[in-house]
């Protein structure tokens, strides 16, 4: 078996980027150990605070954020970081070549029910013409990402990663804290018969989204001429992981509720890294008419609709959005 460090070297990942990825991997091993112990490690429950987006933080949101933040700020190659749990960009080291954004604990509502949760991360080149602590550091389209990935804390801890080439899958050996390569190249079939969406929001969707989902529900009796199944984890990491492993389409579309009229998920540290992983696995990721990776962000915590997965299926949704 090939471990993460060896594979990064085989992939000719620049040393400074490989070190950064190894640091993220090490911290995720420590987070996974806390998650595995659950109530025994005192990490469950609410932290009693709200983040900049008005969401109540769980203890594990704060713990994971602090662990990742401390580890990344210590690296000379990191110029700045952004996190779902930080109001503003945090400056790190002036000479750093990279900026890093992350959702320390995705799927927070699954923490206390022993459900799937994860960490999502992305790395961009630092911008020399911009101050370290400026949000403009991150005003780059998703196509500029040099690396994107997530760790899924499930029955086993796994990391999906692309450094610009294939989307690879690694599995953590818990006792050793080492990730081993377990899938060299994930591929998403172009067609599918499985979708993931929070159906409770149905009445708030745009007419085109309502029509598209109705077509899936009608199945072989409708114009699509085939049956679809539905799965929903409530954690993007879990739902996107399933799409990467066995295909399907995942949707968190725009809806008319005030907070989420542009979608619920955040462009920088949720939509963009997942979109890159999906595209590198042969899939497609759109926000409606446009590809997620082409969007130029105008705010650090900007939200976007996210529709990703099987190329042809996402294409059908996209054609209805035009
Ligand atoms: P989080 O980062 O605070 O956990 O929020 C993001 C999560 C996604 O993982 C998931 O797809 C979505 O929120 C589910 O939200 P909801 O249950 O409100 O539909
Ligand atoms: Mg999240």
Short mmCIF file of C-alpha atoms and ligand atoms in Angstrom, two decimals:
data_model
loop_
_atom_site.label_atom_id
_atom_site.label_comp_id
_atom_site.label_asym_id
_atom_site.label_seq_id
_atom_site.Cartn_x
_atom_site.Cartn_y
_atom_site.Cartn_z
CA UNK A 1 0.00 0.00 0.00
CA UNK A 2 1.07 3.58 -0.68
CA UNK A 3 0.67 6.17 2.06
CA UNK A 4 -0.29 9.81 1.55
CA UNK A 5 3.25 11.21 1.82
CA UNK A 6 4.54 8.76 -0.79
CA UNK A 7 1.63 9.40 -3.19
CA UNK A 8 2.10 13.18 -2.94
CA UNK A 9 5.71 12.65 -3.91
CA UNK A 10 4.72 10.34 -6.82
CA UNK A 11 2.29 13.08 -7.95
CA UNK A 12 5.19 15.59 -7.89
CA UNK A 13 3.36 17.82 -5.44
CA UNK A 14 5.58 20.81 -4.53
CA UNK A 15 7.21 20.17 -1.11
CA UNK A 16 5.62 23.14 0.61
CA UNK A 17 2.14 22.11 -0.55
CA UNK A 18 2.76 18.48 0.41
CA UNK A 19 3.80 19.59 3.93
CA UNK A 20 0.64 21.67 4.20
CA UNK A 21 -1.53 18.70 3.18
CA UNK A 22 0.30 16.41 5.62
CA UNK A 23 -0.37 18.92 8.41
CA UNK A 24 -4.10 18.94 7.57
CA UNK A 25 -4.04 15.14 7.50
CA UNK A 26 -2.35 14.97 10.92
CA UNK A 27 -4.87 17.32 12.52
CA UNK A 28 -7.77 15.42 10.98
CA UNK A 29 -6.43 12.24 12.61
CA UNK A 30 -6.63 14.00 15.98
CA UNK A 31 -10.16 15.25 15.24
CA UNK A 32 -11.15 11.72 14.16
CA UNK A 33 -9.89 10.35 17.50
CA UNK A 34 -12.13 12.79 19.41
CA UNK A 35 -15.10 12.02 17.16
CA UNK A 36 -14.61 8.28 17.68
CA UNK A 37 -14.82 8.68 21.47
CA UNK A 38 -17.92 10.89 21.17
CA UNK A 39 -19.55 11.53 24.54
CA UNK A 40 -16.49 10.00 26.26
CA UNK A 41 -14.24 12.81 25.00
CA UNK A 42 -16.61 15.61 26.06
CA UNK A 43 -16.90 17.05 22.56
CA UNK A 44 -20.67 16.76 22.07
CA UNK A 45 -23.26 19.51 22.57
CA UNK A 46 -23.50 23.22 22.02
CA UNK A 47 -20.72 25.77 22.56
CA UNK A 48 -23.39 28.39 23.29
CA UNK A 49 -22.00 30.90 20.77
CA UNK A 50 -23.08 31.97 17.27
CA UNK A 51 -20.78 32.26 14.26
CA UNK A 52 -20.80 35.17 11.79
CA UNK A 53 -23.57 33.45 9.85
CA UNK A 54 -25.91 33.38 12.85
CA UNK A 55 -25.58 29.62 13.36
CA UNK A 56 -25.21 28.23 16.87
CA UNK A 57 -21.77 26.66 17.17
CA UNK A 58 -21.35 23.15 18.49
CA UNK A 59 -18.40 22.36 20.78
CA UNK A 60 -16.84 20.27 18.04
CA UNK A 61 -17.14 23.15 15.51
CA UNK A 62 -15.03 25.28 17.85
CA UNK A 63 -12.57 22.52 18.82
CA UNK A 64 -11.93 21.48 15.20
CA UNK A 65 -11.59 25.12 14.11
CA UNK A 66 -9.05 25.90 16.86
CA UNK A 67 -6.99 22.79 16.06
CA UNK A 68 -6.83 23.51 12.33
CA UNK A 69 -6.19 27.22 12.88
CA UNK A 70 -3.30 26.66 15.29
CA UNK A 71 -1.69 24.07 13.01
CA UNK A 72 -1.98 26.16 9.84
CA UNK A 73 -0.81 29.45 11.39
CA UNK A 74 2.42 27.68 12.41
CA UNK A 75 3.33 26.87 8.78
CA UNK A 76 5.60 29.40 7.01
CA UNK A 77 4.01 28.55 3.64
CA UNK A 78 0.55 29.72 4.81
CA UNK A 79 -0.13 33.43 4.21
CA UNK A 80 -3.73 33.57 5.49
CA UNK A 81 -6.64 31.37 6.47
CA UNK A 82 -10.44 31.64 6.27
CA UNK A 83 -12.93 29.43 8.07
CA UNK A 84 -16.67 29.00 8.41
CA UNK A 85 -16.15 29.66 12.12
CA UNK A 86 -14.04 32.85 11.73
CA UNK A 87 -15.74 36.18 10.94
CA UNK A 88 -12.73 37.50 8.98
CA UNK A 89 -9.58 36.37 7.24
CA UNK A 90 -6.79 35.54 9.73
CA UNK A 91 -3.31 36.62 8.61
CA UNK A 92 -0.53 34.05 9.03
CA UNK A 93 2.97 34.41 7.54
CA UNK A 94 3.92 37.21 5.11
CA UNK A 95 6.12 35.08 2.89
CA UNK A 96 3.63 32.23 2.60
CA UNK A 97 2.81 31.03 -0.93
CA UNK A 98 -0.64 29.65 -0.05
CA UNK A 99 -3.94 30.65 1.50
CA UNK A 100 -6.20 28.01 3.03
CA UNK A 101 -9.98 27.99 3.60
CA UNK A 102 -11.89 25.33 5.48
CA UNK A 103 -15.16 24.23 7.02
CA UNK A 104 -13.72 22.64 10.17
CA UNK A 105 -16.77 20.53 10.92
CA UNK A 106 -19.31 20.06 8.16
CA UNK A 107 -22.65 18.53 9.03
CA UNK A 108 -22.78 20.03 12.53
CA UNK A 109 -26.35 18.85 13.06
CA UNK A 110 -25.09 15.25 12.81
CA UNK A 111 -22.54 15.62 15.64
CA UNK A 112 -24.87 14.72 18.48
CA UNK A 113 -26.59 11.85 16.65
CA UNK A 114 -23.38 9.93 15.84
CA UNK A 115 -23.93 10.63 12.14
CA UNK A 116 -21.55 11.44 9.30
CA UNK A 117 -19.51 14.64 9.69
CA UNK A 118 -16.32 15.91 8.08
CA UNK A 119 -13.77 18.62 7.37
CA UNK A 120 -13.66 20.37 3.98
CA UNK A 121 -10.58 22.31 2.84
CA UNK A 122 -9.14 24.17 -0.13
CA UNK A 123 -5.78 25.79 -0.94
CA UNK A 124 -5.24 28.74 -3.30
CA UNK A 125 -2.10 30.65 -4.28
CA UNK A 126 -1.56 33.75 -2.11
CA UNK A 127 -1.99 37.11 -3.86
CA UNK A 128 1.12 39.33 -3.51
CA UNK A 129 -0.74 42.52 -4.44
CA UNK A 130 -3.21 42.10 -1.56
CA UNK A 131 -2.72 42.50 2.22
CA UNK A 132 -2.45 39.23 4.17
CA UNK A 133 -5.57 39.86 6.22
CA UNK A 134 -7.75 41.12 3.35
CA UNK A 135 -10.73 39.05 2.22
CA UNK A 136 -9.54 39.90 -1.32
CA UNK A 137 -6.89 37.20 -0.82
CA UNK A 138 -9.78 34.78 -1.40
CA UNK A 139 -11.43 36.72 -4.24
CA UNK A 140 -10.36 34.05 -6.73
CA UNK A 141 -12.52 31.70 -8.78
CA UNK A 142 -12.56 28.03 -7.79
CA UNK A 143 -10.51 27.18 -10.89
CA UNK A 144 -7.49 28.72 -9.10
CA UNK A 145 -7.52 26.06 -6.36
CA UNK A 146 -4.21 24.18 -6.22
CA UNK A 147 -5.64 21.50 -3.98
CA UNK A 148 -9.03 20.55 -2.52
CA UNK A 149 -10.29 17.80 -0.28
CA UNK A 150 -12.39 16.60 2.60
CA UNK A 151 -12.08 14.18 5.48
CA UNK A 152 -15.16 12.12 6.28
CA UNK A 153 -15.43 10.96 9.89
CA UNK A 154 -17.64 7.92 9.29
CA UNK A 155 -17.32 4.28 10.33
CA UNK A 156 -13.82 4.73 8.88
CA UNK A 157 -12.10 8.08 8.38
CA UNK A 158 -11.38 8.80 4.73
CA UNK A 159 -9.88 11.68 2.80
CA UNK A 160 -10.74 12.56 -0.80
CA UNK A 161 -8.05 14.74 -2.36
CA UNK A 162 -7.08 16.34 -5.64
CA UNK A 163 -3.93 18.36 -6.21
CA UNK A 164 -5.04 19.16 -9.74
CA UNK A 165 -5.03 15.60 -11.08
CA UNK A 166 -7.28 12.65 -10.31
CA UNK A 167 -9.50 12.64 -7.23
CA UNK A 168 -7.90 10.04 -4.97
CA UNK A 169 -9.27 8.42 -1.82
CA UNK A 170 -7.22 7.65 1.29
CA UNK A 171 -8.25 5.74 4.44
CA UNK A 172 -6.88 6.54 7.90
CA UNK A 173 -5.12 3.82 9.87
CA UNK A 174 -6.27 5.12 13.28
CA UNK A 175 -3.53 3.65 15.49
CA UNK A 176 -0.79 5.01 13.24
CA UNK A 177 -2.41 8.32 12.21
CA UNK A 178 -1.41 7.57 8.61
CA UNK A 179 -3.61 7.78 5.49
CA UNK A 180 -3.21 4.93 2.99
CA UNK A 181 -4.24 5.26 -0.66
CA UNK A 182 -7.32 3.05 -1.14
CA UNK A 183 -8.75 4.35 -4.46
CA UNK A 184 -6.35 5.69 -7.08
CA UNK A 185 -8.97 7.48 -9.16
CA UNK A 186 -12.63 8.03 -8.29
CA UNK A 187 -14.94 8.30 -11.34
CA UNK A 188 -18.59 9.42 -11.35
CA UNK A 189 -20.73 7.74 -14.04
CA UNK A 190 -22.33 10.32 -16.40
CA UNK A 191 -25.87 9.02 -15.76
CA UNK A 192 -27.53 8.12 -12.48
CA UNK A 193 -30.70 7.01 -10.72
CA UNK A 194 -30.13 8.48 -7.25
CA UNK A 195 -30.61 12.03 -5.98
CA UNK A 196 -29.99 13.88 -2.71
CA UNK A 197 -31.95 16.98 -1.70
CA UNK A 198 -33.69 18.32 1.41
CA UNK A 199 -37.29 17.77 0.28
CA UNK A 200 -38.59 19.81 3.26
CA UNK A 201 -37.65 22.95 1.28
CA UNK A 202 -39.69 21.97 -1.79
CA UNK A 203 -42.24 24.78 -1.52
CA UNK A 204 -39.44 27.38 -1.48
CA UNK A 205 -37.69 26.27 -4.68
CA UNK A 206 -37.80 28.07 -8.04
CA UNK A 207 -40.35 26.65 -10.54
CA UNK A 208 -37.59 25.06 -12.67
CA UNK A 209 -36.21 23.18 -9.64
CA UNK A 210 -39.73 22.03 -8.66
CA UNK A 211 -40.30 20.74 -12.21
CA UNK A 212 -36.94 18.96 -12.31
CA UNK A 213 -37.47 17.13 -8.97
CA UNK A 214 -41.07 16.23 -9.94
CA UNK A 215 -39.63 14.52 -13.01
CA UNK A 216 -37.32 12.42 -10.80
CA UNK A 217 -40.21 11.48 -8.47
CA UNK A 218 -42.46 10.45 -11.36
CA UNK A 219 -39.71 8.04 -12.36
CA UNK A 220 -40.51 5.48 -15.05
CA UNK A 221 -44.12 6.72 -15.18
CA UNK A 222 -42.99 10.22 -16.26
CA UNK A 223 -41.00 11.80 -19.09
CA UNK A 224 -37.65 10.68 -17.60
CA UNK A 225 -38.61 7.05 -18.21
CA UNK A 226 -36.57 5.64 -15.33
CA UNK A 227 -36.93 5.34 -11.55
CA UNK A 228 -34.82 7.33 -9.10
CA UNK A 229 -34.01 6.58 -5.45
CA UNK A 230 -33.34 9.26 -2.82
CA UNK A 231 -30.70 9.51 -0.05
CA UNK A 232 -30.02 12.46 2.29
CA UNK A 233 -27.38 12.55 5.04
CA UNK A 234 -27.82 16.15 6.12
CA UNK A 235 -24.03 16.51 5.85
CA UNK A 236 -22.61 17.64 2.54
CA UNK A 237 -19.44 15.58 3.08
CA UNK A 238 -21.51 12.40 3.41
CA UNK A 239 -23.74 13.16 0.44
CA UNK A 240 -20.90 14.19 -1.87
CA UNK A 241 -18.86 11.18 -0.75
CA UNK A 242 -21.70 8.87 -1.80
CA UNK A 243 -21.87 10.60 -5.21
CA UNK A 244 -18.11 10.13 -5.65
CA UNK A 245 -18.30 6.46 -4.63
CA UNK A 246 -21.37 5.27 -6.51
CA UNK A 247 -22.71 8.16 -8.56
CA UNK A 248 -25.81 10.31 -8.27
CA UNK A 249 -26.74 13.99 -8.08
CA UNK A 250 -26.63 16.23 -4.98
CA UNK A 251 -28.64 19.45 -4.87
CA UNK A 252 -28.83 22.35 -2.43
CA UNK A 253 -30.63 24.75 -4.77
CA UNK A 254 -31.59 28.40 -4.33
CA UNK A 255 -34.81 28.98 -2.46
CA UNK A 256 -36.93 31.96 -1.58
CA UNK A 257 -36.41 31.86 2.20
CA UNK A 258 -34.66 35.04 3.29
CA UNK A 259 -31.38 33.56 4.59
CA UNK A 260 -30.89 31.07 1.82
CA UNK A 261 -32.19 32.82 -1.31
CA UNK A 262 -28.79 32.26 -2.93
CA UNK A 263 -28.53 28.75 -1.56
CA UNK A 264 -27.34 27.60 1.85
CA UNK A 265 -23.85 26.34 1.16
CA UNK A 266 -20.81 28.59 1.14
CA UNK A 267 -18.87 29.09 -2.09
CA UNK A 268 -15.36 29.34 -0.69
CA UNK A 269 -15.00 26.37 1.65
CA UNK A 270 -17.95 24.11 0.72
CA UNK A 271 -18.99 24.52 -2.93
CA UNK A 272 -15.58 25.16 -4.55
CA UNK A 273 -13.58 22.29 -3.03
CA UNK A 274 -16.41 19.83 -3.67
CA UNK A 275 -16.84 21.14 -7.23
CA UNK A 276 -13.14 20.57 -7.98
CA UNK A 277 -13.18 17.04 -6.52
CA UNK A 278 -16.29 16.24 -8.58
CA UNK A 279 -14.94 17.72 -11.84
CA UNK A 280 -11.66 15.82 -11.42
CA UNK A 281 -13.76 12.66 -11.03
CA UNK A 282 -15.50 13.32 -14.35
CA UNK A 283 -18.61 14.95 -12.88
CA UNK A 284 -20.12 18.42 -13.16
CA UNK A 285 -20.87 21.14 -10.57
CA UNK A 286 -23.13 24.13 -11.25
CA UNK A 287 -24.86 26.89 -9.31
CA UNK A 288 -27.65 27.14 -11.90
CA UNK A 289 -26.67 28.29 -15.37
CA UNK A 290 -22.98 28.77 -14.46
CA UNK A 291 -20.29 26.35 -13.36
CA UNK A 292 -19.40 26.80 -9.68
CA UNK A 293 -15.66 26.95 -10.41
CA UNK A 294 -16.12 30.00 -12.69
CA UNK A 295 -17.80 32.21 -10.07
CA UNK A 296 -15.72 35.16 -8.86
CA UNK A 297 -16.55 35.54 -5.14
CA UNK A 298 -17.61 38.96 -3.86
CA UNK A 299 -17.84 38.03 -0.17
CA UNK A 300 -15.87 35.72 2.10
CA UNK A 301 -18.90 33.78 3.37
CA UNK A 302 -20.93 34.07 0.15
CA UNK A 303 -23.60 31.40 -0.36
CA UNK A 304 -24.37 29.72 -3.66
CA UNK A 305 -26.76 27.08 -4.97
CA UNK A 306 -24.92 23.75 -5.39
CA UNK A 307 -25.93 21.08 -7.91
CA UNK A 308 -23.22 18.48 -8.52
CA UNK A 309 -22.55 14.91 -9.57
CA UNK A 310 -23.34 12.87 -12.68
CA UNK A 311 -22.40 14.93 -15.75
CA UNK A 312 -25.51 14.27 -17.85
CA UNK A 313 -27.94 14.59 -14.94
CA UNK A 314 -26.44 17.91 -13.78
CA UNK A 315 -26.57 19.00 -17.43
CA UNK A 316 -30.33 18.36 -17.51
CA UNK A 317 -30.80 20.51 -14.40
CA UNK A 318 -28.58 23.21 -15.90
CA UNK A 319 -30.50 23.33 -19.17
CA UNK A 320 -33.72 23.95 -17.18
CA UNK A 321 -32.04 26.87 -15.36
CA UNK A 322 -31.18 28.81 -18.52
P1 LIG B 1 -22.68 23.26 8.42
O1 LIG B 1 -21.38 23.51 7.71
O2 LIG B 1 -22.98 24.30 9.44
O3 LIG B 1 -22.77 21.88 8.98
O4 LIG B 1 -23.87 23.44 7.33
C1 LIG B 1 -23.80 22.83 6.07
C2 LIG B 1 -24.72 21.63 6.00
C3 LIG B 1 -24.36 20.72 4.85
O5 LIG B 1 -23.44 19.78 5.26
C4 LIG B 1 -25.68 20.11 4.49
O6 LIG B 1 -25.76 19.72 3.14
C5 LIG B 1 -26.65 21.19 4.81
O7 LIG B 1 -26.03 22.03 5.78
C6 LIG B 1 -27.93 20.66 5.38
O8 LIG B 1 -28.70 21.73 5.81
P2 LIG B 1 -30.26 21.60 6.16
O9 LIG B 1 -30.40 20.45 7.10
O10 LIG B 1 -30.57 22.93 6.77
O11 LIG B 1 -30.99 21.39 4.86
MG1 LIG B 2 -20.53 22.99 6.14
#
